[in-house]
PDB file of C-alpha atoms in Angstrom:
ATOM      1  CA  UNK A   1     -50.791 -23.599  -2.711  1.00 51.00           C
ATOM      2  CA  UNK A   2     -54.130 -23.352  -3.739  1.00 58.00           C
ATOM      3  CA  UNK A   3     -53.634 -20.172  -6.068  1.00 58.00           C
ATOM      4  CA  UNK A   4     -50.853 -22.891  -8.238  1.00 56.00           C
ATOM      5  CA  UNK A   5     -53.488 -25.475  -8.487  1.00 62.00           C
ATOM      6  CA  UNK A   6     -54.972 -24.217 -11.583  1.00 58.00           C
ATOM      7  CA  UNK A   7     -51.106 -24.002 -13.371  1.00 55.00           C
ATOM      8  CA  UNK A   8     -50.499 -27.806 -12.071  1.00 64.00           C
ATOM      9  CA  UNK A   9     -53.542 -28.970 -13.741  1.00 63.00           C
ATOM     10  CA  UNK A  10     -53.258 -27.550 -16.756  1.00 58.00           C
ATOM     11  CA  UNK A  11     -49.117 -28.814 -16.536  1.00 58.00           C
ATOM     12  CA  UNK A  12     -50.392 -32.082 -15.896  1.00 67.00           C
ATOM     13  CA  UNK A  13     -53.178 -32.256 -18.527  1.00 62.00           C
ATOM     14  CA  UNK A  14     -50.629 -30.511 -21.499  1.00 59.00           C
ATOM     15  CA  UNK A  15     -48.018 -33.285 -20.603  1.00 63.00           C
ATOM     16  CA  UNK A  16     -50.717 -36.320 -20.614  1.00 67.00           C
ATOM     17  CA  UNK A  17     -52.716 -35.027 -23.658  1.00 62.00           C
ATOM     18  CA  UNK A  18     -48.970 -34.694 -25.656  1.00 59.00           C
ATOM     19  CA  UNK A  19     -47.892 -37.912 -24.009  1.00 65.00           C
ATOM     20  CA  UNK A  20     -51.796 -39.810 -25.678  1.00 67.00           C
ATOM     21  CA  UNK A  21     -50.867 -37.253 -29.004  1.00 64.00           C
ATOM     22  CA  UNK A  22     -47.665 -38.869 -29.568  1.00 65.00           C
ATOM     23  CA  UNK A  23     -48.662 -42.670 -29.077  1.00 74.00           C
ATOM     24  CA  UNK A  24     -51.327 -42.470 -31.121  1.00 74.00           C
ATOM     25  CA  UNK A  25     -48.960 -40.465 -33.640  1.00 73.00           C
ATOM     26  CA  UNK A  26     -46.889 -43.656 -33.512  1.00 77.00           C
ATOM     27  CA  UNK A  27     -49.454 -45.898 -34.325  1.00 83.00           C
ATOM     28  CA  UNK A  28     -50.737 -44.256 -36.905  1.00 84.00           C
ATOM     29  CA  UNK A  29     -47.133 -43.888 -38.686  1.00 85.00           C
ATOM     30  CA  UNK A  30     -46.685 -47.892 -38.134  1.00 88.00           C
ATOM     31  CA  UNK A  31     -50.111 -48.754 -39.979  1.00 92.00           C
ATOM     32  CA  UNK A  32     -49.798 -46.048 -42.774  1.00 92.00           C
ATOM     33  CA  UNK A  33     -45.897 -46.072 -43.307  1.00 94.00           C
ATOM     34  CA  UNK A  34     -43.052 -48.420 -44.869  1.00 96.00           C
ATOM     35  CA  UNK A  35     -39.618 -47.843 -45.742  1.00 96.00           C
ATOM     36  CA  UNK A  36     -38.458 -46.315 -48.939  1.00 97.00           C
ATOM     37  CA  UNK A  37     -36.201 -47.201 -51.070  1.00 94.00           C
ATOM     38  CA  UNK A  38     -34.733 -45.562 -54.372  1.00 97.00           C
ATOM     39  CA  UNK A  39     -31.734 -46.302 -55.724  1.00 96.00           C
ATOM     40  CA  UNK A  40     -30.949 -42.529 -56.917  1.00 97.00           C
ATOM     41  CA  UNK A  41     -31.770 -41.525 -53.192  1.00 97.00           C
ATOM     42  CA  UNK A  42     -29.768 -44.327 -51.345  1.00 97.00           C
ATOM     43  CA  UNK A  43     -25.959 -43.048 -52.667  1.00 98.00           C
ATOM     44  CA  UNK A  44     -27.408 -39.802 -51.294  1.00 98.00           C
ATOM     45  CA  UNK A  45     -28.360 -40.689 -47.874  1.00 98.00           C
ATOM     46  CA  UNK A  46     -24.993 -43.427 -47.520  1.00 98.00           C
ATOM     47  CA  UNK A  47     -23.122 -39.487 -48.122  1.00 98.00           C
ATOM     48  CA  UNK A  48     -24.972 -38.262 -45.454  1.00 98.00           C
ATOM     49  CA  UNK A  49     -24.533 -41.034 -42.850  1.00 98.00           C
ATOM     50  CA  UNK A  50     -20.676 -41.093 -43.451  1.00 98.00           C
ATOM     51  CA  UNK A  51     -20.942 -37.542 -42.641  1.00 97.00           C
ATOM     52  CA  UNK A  52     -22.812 -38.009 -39.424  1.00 97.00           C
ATOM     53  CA  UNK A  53     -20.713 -41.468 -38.799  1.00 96.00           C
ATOM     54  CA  UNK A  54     -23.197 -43.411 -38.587  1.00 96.00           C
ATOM     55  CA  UNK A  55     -24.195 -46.723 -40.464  1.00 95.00           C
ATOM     56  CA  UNK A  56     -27.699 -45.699 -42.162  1.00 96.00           C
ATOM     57  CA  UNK A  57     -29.921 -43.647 -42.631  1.00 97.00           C
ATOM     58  CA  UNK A  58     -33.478 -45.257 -42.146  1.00 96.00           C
ATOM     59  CA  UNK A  59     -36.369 -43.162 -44.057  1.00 97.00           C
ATOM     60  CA  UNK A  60     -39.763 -44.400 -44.455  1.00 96.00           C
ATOM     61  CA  UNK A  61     -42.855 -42.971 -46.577  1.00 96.00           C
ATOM     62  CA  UNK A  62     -46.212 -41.911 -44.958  1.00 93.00           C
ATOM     63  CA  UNK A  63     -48.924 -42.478 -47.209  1.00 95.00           C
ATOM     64  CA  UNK A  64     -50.858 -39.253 -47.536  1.00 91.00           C
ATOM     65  CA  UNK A  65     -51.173 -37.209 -50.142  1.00 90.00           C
ATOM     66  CA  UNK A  66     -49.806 -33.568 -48.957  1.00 88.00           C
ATOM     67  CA  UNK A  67     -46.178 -32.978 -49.537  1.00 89.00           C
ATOM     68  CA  UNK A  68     -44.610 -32.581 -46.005  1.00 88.00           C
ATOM     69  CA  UNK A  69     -41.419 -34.224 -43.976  1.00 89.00           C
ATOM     70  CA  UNK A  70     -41.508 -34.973 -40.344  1.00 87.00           C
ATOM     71  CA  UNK A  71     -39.408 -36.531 -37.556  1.00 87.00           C
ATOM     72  CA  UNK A  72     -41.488 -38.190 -35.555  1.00 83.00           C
ATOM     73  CA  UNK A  73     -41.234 -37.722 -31.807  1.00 75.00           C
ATOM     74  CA  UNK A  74     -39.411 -41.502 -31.555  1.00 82.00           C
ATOM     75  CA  UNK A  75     -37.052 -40.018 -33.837  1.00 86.00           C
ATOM     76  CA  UNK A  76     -37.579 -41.403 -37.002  1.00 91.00           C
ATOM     77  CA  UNK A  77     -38.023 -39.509 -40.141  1.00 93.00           C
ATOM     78  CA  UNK A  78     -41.155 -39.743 -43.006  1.00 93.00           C
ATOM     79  CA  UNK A  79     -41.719 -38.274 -46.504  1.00 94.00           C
ATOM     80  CA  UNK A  80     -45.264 -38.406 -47.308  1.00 92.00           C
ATOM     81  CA  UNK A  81     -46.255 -40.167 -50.068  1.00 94.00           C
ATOM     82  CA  UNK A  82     -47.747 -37.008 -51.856  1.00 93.00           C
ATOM     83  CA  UNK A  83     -44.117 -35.596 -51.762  1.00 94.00           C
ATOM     84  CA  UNK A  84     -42.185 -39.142 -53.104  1.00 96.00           C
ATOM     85  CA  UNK A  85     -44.724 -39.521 -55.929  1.00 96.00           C
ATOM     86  CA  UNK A  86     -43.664 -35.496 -57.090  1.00 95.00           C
ATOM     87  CA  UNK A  87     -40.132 -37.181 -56.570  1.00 96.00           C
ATOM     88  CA  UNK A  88     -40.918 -40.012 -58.961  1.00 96.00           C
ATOM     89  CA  UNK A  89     -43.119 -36.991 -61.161  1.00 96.00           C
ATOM     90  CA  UNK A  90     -39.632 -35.571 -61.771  1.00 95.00           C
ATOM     91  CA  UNK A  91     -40.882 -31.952 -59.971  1.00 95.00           C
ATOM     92  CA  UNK A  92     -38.403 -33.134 -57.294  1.00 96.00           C
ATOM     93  CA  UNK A  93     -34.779 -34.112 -57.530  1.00 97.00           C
ATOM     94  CA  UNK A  94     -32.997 -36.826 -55.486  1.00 98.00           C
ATOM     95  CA  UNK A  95     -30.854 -33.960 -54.306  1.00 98.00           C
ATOM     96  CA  UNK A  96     -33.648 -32.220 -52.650  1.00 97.00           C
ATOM     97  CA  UNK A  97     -35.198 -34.694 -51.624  1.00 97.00           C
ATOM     98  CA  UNK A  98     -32.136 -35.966 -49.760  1.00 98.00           C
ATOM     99  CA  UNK A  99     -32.096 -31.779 -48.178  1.00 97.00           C
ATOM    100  CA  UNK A 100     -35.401 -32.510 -46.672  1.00 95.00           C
ATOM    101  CA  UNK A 101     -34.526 -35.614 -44.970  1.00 97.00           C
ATOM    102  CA  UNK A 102     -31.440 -33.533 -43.751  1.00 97.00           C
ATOM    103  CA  UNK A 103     -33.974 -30.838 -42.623  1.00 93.00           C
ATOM    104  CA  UNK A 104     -35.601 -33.526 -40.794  1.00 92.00           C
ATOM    105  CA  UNK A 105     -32.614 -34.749 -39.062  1.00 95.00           C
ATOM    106  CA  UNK A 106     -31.632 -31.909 -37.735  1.00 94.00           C
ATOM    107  CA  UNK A 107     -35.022 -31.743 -35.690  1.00 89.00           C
ATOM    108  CA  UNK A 108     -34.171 -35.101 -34.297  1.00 91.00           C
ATOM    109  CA  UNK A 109     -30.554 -34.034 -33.903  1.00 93.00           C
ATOM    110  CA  UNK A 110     -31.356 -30.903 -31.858  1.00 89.00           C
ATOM    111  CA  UNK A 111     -33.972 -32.107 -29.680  1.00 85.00           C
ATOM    112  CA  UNK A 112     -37.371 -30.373 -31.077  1.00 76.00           C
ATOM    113  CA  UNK A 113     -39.725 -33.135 -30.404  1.00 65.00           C
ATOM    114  CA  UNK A 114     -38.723 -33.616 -26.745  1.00 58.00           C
ATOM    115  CA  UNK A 115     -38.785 -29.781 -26.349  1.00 57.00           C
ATOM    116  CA  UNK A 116     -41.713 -29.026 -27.808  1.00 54.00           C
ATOM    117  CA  UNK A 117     -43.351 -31.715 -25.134  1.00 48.00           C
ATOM    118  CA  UNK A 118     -41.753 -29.099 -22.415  1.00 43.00           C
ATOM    119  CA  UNK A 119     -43.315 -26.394 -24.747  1.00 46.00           C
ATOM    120  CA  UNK A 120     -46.874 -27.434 -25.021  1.00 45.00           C
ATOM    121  CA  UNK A 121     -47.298 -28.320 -21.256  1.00 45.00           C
ATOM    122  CA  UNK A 122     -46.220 -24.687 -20.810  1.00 46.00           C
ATOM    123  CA  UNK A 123     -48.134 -23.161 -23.317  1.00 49.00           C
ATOM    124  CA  UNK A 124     -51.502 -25.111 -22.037  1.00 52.00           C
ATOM    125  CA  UNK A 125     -50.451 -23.596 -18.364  1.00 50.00           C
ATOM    126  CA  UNK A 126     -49.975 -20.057 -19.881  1.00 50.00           C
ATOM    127  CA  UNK A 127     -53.351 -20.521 -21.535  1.00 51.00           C
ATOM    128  CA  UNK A 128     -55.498 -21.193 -18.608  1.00 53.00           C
ATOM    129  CA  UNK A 129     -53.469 -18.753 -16.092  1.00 53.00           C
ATOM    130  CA  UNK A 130     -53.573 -15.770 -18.008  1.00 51.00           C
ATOM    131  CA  UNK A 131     -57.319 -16.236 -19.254  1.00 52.00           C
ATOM    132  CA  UNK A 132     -58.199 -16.512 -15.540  1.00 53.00           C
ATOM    133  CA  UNK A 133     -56.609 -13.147 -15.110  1.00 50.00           C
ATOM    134  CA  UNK A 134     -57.464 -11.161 -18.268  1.00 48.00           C
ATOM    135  CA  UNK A 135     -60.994 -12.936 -18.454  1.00 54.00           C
ATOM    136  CA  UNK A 136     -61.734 -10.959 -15.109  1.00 53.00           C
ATOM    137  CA  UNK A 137     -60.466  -7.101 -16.661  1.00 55.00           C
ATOM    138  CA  UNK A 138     -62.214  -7.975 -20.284  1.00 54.00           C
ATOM    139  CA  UNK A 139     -65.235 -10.554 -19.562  1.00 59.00           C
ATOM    140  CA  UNK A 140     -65.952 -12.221 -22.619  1.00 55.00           C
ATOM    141  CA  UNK A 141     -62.803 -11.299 -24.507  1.00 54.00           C
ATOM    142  CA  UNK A 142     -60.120 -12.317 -21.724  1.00 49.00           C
ATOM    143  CA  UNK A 143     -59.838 -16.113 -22.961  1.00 53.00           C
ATOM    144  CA  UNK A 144     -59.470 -15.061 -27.232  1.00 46.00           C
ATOM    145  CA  UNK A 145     -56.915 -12.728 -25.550  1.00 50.00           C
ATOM    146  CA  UNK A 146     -55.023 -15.639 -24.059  1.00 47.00           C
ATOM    147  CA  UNK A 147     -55.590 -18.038 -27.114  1.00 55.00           C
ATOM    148  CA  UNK A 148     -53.350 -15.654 -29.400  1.00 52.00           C
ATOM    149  CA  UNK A 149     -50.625 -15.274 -26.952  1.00 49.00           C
ATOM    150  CA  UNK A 150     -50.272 -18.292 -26.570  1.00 49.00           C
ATOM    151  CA  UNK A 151     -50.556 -18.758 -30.544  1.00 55.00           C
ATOM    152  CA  UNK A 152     -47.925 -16.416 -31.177  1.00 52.00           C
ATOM    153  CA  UNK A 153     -45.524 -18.121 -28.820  1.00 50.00           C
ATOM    154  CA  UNK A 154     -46.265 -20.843 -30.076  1.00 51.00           C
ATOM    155  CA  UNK A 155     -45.389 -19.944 -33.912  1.00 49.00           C
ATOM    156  CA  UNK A 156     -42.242 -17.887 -32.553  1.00 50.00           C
ATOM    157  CA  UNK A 157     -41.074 -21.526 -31.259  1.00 53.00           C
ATOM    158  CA  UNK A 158     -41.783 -23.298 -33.826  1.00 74.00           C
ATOM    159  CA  UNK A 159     -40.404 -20.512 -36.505  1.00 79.00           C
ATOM    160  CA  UNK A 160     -36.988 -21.096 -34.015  1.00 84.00           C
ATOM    161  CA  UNK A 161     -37.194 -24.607 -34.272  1.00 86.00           C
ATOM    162  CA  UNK A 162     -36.979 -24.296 -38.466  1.00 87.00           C
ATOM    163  CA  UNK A 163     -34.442 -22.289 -38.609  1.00 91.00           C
ATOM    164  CA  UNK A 164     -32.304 -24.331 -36.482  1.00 92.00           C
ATOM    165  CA  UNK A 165     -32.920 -27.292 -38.299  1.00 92.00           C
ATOM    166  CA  UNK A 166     -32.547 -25.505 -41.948  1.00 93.00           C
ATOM    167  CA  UNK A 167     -28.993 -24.421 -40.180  1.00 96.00           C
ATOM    168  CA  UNK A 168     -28.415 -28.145 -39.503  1.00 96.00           C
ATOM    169  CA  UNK A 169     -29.164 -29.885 -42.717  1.00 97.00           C
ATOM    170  CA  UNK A 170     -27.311 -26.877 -44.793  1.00 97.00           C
ATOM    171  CA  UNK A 171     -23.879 -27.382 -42.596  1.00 97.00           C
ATOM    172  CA  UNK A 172     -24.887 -31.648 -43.184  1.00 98.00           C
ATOM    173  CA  UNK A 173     -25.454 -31.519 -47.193  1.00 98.00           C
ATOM    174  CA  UNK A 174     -21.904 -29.652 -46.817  1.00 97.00           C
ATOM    175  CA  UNK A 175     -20.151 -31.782 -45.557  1.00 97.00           C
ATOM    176  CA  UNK A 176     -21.402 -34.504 -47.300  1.00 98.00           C
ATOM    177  CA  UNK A 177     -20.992 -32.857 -50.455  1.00 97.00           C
ATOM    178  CA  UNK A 178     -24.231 -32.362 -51.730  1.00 98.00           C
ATOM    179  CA  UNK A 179     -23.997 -28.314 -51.210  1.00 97.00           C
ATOM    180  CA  UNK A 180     -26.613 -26.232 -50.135  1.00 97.00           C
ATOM    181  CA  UNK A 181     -28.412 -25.428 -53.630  1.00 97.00           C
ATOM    182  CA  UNK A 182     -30.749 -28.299 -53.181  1.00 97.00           C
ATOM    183  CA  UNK A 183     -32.127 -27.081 -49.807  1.00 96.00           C
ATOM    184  CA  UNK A 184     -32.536 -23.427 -51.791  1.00 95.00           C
ATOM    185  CA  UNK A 185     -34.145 -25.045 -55.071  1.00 95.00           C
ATOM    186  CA  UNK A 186     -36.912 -26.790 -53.342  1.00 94.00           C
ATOM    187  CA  UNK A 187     -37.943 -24.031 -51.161  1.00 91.00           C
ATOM    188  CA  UNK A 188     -38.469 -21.556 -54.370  1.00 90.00           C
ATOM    189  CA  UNK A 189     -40.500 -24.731 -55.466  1.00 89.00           C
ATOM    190  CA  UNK A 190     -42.048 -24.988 -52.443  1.00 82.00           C
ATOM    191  CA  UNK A 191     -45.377 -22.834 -52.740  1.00 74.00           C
ATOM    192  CA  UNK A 192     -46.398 -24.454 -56.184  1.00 79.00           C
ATOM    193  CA  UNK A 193     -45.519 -27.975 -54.222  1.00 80.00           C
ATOM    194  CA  UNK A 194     -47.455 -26.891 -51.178  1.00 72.00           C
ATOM    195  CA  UNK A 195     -50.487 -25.839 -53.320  1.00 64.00           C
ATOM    196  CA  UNK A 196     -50.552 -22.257 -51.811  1.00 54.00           C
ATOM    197  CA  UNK A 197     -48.704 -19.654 -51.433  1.00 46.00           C
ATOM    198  CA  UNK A 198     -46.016 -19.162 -49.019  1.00 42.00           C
ATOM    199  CA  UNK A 199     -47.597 -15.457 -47.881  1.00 38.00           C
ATOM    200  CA  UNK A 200     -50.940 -16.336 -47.780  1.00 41.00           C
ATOM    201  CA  UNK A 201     -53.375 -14.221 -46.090  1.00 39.00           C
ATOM    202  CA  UNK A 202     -52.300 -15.640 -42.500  1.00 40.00           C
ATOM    203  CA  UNK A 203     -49.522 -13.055 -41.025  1.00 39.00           C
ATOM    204  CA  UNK A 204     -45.613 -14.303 -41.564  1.00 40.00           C
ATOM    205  CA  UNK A 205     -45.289 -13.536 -37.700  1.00 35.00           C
ATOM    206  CA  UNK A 206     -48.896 -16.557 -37.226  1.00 39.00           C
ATOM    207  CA  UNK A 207     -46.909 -18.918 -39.017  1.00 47.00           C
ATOM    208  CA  UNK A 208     -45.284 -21.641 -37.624  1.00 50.00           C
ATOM    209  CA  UNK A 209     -43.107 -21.801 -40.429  1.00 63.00           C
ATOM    210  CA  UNK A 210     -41.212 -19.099 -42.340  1.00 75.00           C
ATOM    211  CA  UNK A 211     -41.462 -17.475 -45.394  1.00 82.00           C
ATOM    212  CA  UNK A 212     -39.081 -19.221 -47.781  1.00 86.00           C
ATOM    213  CA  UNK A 213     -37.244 -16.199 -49.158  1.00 88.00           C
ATOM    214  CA  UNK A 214     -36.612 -15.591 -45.164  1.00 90.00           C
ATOM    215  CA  UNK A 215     -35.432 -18.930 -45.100  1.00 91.00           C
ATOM    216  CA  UNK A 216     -33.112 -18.893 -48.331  1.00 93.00           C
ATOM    217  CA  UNK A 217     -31.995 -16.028 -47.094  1.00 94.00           C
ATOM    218  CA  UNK A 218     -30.799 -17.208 -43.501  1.00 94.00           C
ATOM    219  CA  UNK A 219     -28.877 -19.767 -45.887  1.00 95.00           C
ATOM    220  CA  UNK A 220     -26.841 -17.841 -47.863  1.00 95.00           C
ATOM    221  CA  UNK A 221     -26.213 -15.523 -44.729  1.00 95.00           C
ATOM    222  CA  UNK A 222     -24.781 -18.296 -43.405  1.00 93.00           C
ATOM    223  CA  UNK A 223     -22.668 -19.559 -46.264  1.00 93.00           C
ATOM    224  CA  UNK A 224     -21.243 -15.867 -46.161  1.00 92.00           C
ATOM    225  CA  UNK A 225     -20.425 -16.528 -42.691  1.00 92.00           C
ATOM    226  CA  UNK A 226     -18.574 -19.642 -43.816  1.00 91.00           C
ATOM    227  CA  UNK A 227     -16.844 -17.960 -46.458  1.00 88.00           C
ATOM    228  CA  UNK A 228     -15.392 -15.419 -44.260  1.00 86.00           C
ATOM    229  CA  UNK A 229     -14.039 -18.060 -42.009  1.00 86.00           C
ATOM    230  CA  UNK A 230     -12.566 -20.709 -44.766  1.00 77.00           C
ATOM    231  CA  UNK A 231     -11.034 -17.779 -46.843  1.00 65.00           C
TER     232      UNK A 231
END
């Protein structure tokens, strides 16, 4: 028993330390957040509910200034304010703005905040156990070890996670007739939006988020797949 203890702490501490992240994540959302509304974007996201059947979809904007999306682990969904105001710029049509929000919804939809809970408790175990073992065969560089495997699962889950959700908005936008070249537009934007670009001198496989042509790609892939099916 004594041999687990070390995994059960570290369990233990990853699940409390996500379960502090994500209140305070919360608060922070409720004091720097408040609905948007656009009346280009609202016919949008009324097409999108009807496809989901449901009544509305609620969006609200975060106000920072880097362009991002998130679901929030409660399940609601933000644009930042830095992405609305390229929106309003005219660098960002309604249409893709309305294929992030799908993105979004998909992470909800598929369960990626609650998993990634299950995720970082693991990963935090992972750390600690196998830097106790490889810090006793490389003293000194046994922990670093440990710190990049775990970093590279962590990025491999995460890459997973976008992918999934990319798959989920395209198949949404579809069906709610908005069509998938909104979702492909903004990513070729997305490096200029981003302010870097999507390469960068960190490795694709450190990334927790794909390249974009690997992501465009995975897209039309799939409408080929649909294609085959429907014709």
């Amino acid at each position: 028993m004594i041999r687990f203890l070390p995994l059960l702490i570290a369990l233990i501490v990853g699940y409390a330390t996500w379960r502090l992240s994500a209140w305070q994540t919360a608060k922070t959302l409720d004091r720097q957040s408040e609905p948007l509304r656009d009346p280009t974007l609202a016919p949008l996201l009324e097409r999108m509910a009807q496809a989901l059947g449901v009544k509305r979809i609620a969006v609200n904007m975060y106000r920072i200034a880097p362009v991002n999306g998130l679901a929030a682990p409660d399940g609601r969904i933000f644009l930042t304010q830095g992405f609305v105001d390229r929106y309003r710029a005219g660098e960002v049509t309604a249409e893709e703005l309305a294929s992030v929000i799908a993105h979004e919804l998909g992470h909800v939809a598929l369960g990626h905040a609650r998993r990634r809970m299950i995720d970082f408790s693991g990963q935090n175990a992972m750390r600690m156990a196998l830097g106790m073992v490889l810090s006793r065969i490389l003293p000194g560089g046994g922990m670093w070890l440990a710190n990049m495997a775990t970093r590279l699962l962590a990025a491999t889950l995460s890459r997973k996670d976008e992918y999934e959700a990319d798959a989920y908005a395209s198949a949404l936008l579809t069906k709610a007739g908005i069509g998938t070249a909104p979702q492909k537009s903004l990513f070729r934007k997305l490096e200029a939006l981003t302010g870097g670009p999507g390469g960068g001198p960190v490795p694709a496989w450190l990334m927790s988020h794909p390249h974009t042509r690997d992501r465009i790609r995975a897209i039309e892939a799939m409408e080929d797949r649909w294609a085959k099916v429907t014709g």
